[in-house]
PDB file of C-alpha atoms in Angstrom:
ATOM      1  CA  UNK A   1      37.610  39.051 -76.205  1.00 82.00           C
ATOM      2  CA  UNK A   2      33.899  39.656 -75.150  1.00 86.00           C
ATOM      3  CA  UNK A   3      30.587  38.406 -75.810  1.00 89.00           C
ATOM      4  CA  UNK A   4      28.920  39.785 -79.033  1.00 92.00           C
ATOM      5  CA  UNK A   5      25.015  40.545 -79.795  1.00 93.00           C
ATOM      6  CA  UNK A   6      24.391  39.083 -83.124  1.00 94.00           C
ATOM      7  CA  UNK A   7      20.471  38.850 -83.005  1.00 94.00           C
ATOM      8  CA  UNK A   8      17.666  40.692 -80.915  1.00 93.00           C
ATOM      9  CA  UNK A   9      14.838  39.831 -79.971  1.00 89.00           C
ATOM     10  CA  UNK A  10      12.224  42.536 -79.977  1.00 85.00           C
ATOM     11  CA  UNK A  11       8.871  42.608 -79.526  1.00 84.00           C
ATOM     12  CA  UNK A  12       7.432  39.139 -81.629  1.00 87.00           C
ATOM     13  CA  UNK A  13      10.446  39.765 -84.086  1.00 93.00           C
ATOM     14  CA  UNK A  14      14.309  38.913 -84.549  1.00 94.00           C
ATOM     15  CA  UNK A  15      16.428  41.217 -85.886  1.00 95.00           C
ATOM     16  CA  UNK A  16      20.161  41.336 -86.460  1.00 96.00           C
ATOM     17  CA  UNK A  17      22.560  42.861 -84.881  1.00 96.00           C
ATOM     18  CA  UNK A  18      25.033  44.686 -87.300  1.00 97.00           C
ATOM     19  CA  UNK A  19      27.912  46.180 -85.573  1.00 96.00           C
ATOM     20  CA  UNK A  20      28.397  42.270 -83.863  1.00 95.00           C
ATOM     21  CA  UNK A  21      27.755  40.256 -86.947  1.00 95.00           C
ATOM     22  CA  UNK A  22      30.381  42.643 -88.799  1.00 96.00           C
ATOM     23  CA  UNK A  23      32.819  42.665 -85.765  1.00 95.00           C
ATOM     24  CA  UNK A  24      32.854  38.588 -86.306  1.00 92.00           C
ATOM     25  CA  UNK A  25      33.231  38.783 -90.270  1.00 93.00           C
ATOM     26  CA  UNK A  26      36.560  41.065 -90.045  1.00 94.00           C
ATOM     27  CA  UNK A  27      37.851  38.390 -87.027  1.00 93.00           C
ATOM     28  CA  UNK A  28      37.178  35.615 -89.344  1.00 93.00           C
ATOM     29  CA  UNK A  29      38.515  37.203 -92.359  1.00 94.00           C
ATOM     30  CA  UNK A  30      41.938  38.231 -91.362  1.00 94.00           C
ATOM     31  CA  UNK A  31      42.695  35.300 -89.748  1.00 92.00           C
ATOM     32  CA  UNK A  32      41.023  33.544 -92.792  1.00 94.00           C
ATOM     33  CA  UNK A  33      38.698  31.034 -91.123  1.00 91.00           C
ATOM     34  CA  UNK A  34      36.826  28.881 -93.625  1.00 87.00           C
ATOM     35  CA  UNK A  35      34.980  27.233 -91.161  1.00 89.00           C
ATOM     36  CA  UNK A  36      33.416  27.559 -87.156  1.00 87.00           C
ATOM     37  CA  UNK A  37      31.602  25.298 -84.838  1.00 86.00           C
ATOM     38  CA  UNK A  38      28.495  26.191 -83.297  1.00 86.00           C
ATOM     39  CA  UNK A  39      27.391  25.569 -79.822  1.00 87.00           C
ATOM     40  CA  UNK A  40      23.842  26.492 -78.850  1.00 87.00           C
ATOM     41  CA  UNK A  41      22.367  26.418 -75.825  1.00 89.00           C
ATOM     42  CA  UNK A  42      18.947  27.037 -74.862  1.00 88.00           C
ATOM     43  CA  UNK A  43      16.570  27.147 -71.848  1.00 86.00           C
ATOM     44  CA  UNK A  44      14.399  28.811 -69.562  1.00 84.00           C
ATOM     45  CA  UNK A  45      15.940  32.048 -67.453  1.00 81.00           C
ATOM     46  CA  UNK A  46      17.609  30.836 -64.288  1.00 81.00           C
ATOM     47  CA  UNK A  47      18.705  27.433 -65.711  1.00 84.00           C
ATOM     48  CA  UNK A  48      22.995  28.474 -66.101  1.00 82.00           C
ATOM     49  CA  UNK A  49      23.215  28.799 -69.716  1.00 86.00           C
ATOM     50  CA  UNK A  50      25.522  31.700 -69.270  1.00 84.00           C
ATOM     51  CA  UNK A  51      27.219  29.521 -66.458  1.00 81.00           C
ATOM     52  CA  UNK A  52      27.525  26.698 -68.890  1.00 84.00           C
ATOM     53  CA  UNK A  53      29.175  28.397 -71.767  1.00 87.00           C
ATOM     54  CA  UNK A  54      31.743  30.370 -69.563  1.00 83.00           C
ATOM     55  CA  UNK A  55      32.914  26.967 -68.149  1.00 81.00           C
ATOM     56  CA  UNK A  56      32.864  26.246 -71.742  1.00 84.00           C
ATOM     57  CA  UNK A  57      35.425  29.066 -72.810  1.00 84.00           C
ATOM     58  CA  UNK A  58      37.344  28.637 -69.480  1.00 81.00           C
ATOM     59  CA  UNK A  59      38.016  25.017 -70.728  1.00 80.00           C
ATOM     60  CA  UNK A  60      38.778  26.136 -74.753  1.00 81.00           C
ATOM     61  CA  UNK A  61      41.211  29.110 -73.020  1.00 79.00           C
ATOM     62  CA  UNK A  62      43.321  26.849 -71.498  1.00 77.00           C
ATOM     63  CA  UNK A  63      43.255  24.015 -73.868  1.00 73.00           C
ATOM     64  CA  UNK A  64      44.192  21.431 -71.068  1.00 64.00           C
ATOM     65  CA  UNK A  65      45.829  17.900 -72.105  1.00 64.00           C
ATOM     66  CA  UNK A  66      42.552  15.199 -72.264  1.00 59.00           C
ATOM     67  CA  UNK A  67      43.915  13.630 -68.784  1.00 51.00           C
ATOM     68  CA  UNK A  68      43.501  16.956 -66.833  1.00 59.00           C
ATOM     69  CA  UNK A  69      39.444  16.911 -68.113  1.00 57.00           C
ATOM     70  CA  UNK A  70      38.912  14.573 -64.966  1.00 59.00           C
ATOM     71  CA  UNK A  71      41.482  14.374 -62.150  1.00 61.00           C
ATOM     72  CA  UNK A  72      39.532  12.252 -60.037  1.00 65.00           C
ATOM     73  CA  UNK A  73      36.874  12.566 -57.354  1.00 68.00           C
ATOM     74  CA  UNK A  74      36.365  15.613 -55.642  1.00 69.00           C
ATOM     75  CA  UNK A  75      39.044  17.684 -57.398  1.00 74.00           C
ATOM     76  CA  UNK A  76      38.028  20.620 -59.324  1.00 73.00           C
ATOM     77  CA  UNK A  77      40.299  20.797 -62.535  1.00 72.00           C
ATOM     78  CA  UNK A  78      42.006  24.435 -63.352  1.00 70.00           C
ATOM     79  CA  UNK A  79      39.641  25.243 -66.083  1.00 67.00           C
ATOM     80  CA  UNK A  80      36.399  24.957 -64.484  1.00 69.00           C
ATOM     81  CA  UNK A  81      37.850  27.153 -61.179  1.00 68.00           C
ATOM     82  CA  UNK A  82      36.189  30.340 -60.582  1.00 61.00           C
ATOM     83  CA  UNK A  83      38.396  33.597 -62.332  1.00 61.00           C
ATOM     84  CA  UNK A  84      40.265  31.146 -64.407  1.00 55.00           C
ATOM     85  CA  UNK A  85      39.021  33.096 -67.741  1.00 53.00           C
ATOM     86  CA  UNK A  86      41.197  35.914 -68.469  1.00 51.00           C
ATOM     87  CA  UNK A  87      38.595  38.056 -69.789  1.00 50.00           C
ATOM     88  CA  UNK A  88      34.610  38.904 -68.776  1.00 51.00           C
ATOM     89  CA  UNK A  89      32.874  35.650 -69.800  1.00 80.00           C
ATOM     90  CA  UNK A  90      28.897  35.464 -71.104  1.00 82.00           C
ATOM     91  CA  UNK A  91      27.365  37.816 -68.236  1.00 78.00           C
ATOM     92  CA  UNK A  92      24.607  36.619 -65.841  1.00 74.00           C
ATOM     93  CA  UNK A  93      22.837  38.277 -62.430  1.00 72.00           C
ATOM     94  CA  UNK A  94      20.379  37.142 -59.603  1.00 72.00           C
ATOM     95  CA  UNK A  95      16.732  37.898 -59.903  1.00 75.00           C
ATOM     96  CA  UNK A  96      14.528  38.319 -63.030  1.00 75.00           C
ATOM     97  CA  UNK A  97      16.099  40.559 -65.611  1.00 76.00           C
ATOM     98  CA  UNK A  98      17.681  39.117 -68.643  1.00 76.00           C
ATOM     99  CA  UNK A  99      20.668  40.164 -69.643  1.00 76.00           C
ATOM    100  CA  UNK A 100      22.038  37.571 -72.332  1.00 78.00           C
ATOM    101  CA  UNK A 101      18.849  37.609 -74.251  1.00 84.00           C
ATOM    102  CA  UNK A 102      18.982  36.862 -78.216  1.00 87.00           C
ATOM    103  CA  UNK A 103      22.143  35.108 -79.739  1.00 90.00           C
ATOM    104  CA  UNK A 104      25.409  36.152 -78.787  1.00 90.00           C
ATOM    105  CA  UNK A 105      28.858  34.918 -79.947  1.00 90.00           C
ATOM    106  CA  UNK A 106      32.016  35.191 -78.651  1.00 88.00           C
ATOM    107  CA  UNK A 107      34.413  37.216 -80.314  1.00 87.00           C
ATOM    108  CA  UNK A 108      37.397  35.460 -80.870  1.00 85.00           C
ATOM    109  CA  UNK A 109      37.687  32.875 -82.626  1.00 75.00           C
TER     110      UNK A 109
END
């Protein structure tokens, strides 16, 4: 599983992204998903989008019971600990280049 480009932005313009919208449409086909949840997050550069929705699929990987969410004060629960995710999660990097710019999905359902 990897993050997918499904829109662009260029110039003043969106434009799709083909080879990621069509990757998603065969995932969702053969396993025959009739429906999918959206989560978007947006925000100035800098502000841990990308940080927020690999925490997100660290959680969703695991699928921990509801009582491991919160294990108390000060403990830091499996999902949310750094290199928990099997796979490369929604990229990021220090300074001012973007890198996750446009709308991305992830692969896997």
């Amino acid at each position: 599983p990897e993050p997918v480009r499904i829109l662009a932005l260029e110039e003043a313009s969106v434009q799709a992204c083909r080879d990621g919208l069509v990757l998603l449409q065969e995932k969702l086909q053969a396993l025959d998903v009739e429906a999918v949840s959206i989560i978007s997050v947006i925000g100035a550069y800098r502000t841990g989008k990308s940080f927020l929705l690999s925490a997100l699929l660290r959680y969703l990987e695991m699928n921990p019971p509801a009582a491991s969410v919160f294990m108390g004060e000060g403990t830091i629960p499996p999902w949310l600990r750094s290199g928990s995710l099997s796979s490369p999660a929604f990229p990021w990097r220090a300074g001012p280049e973007k890198c996750t710019e446009g709308m991305w999905a992830w692969s896997d359902p």
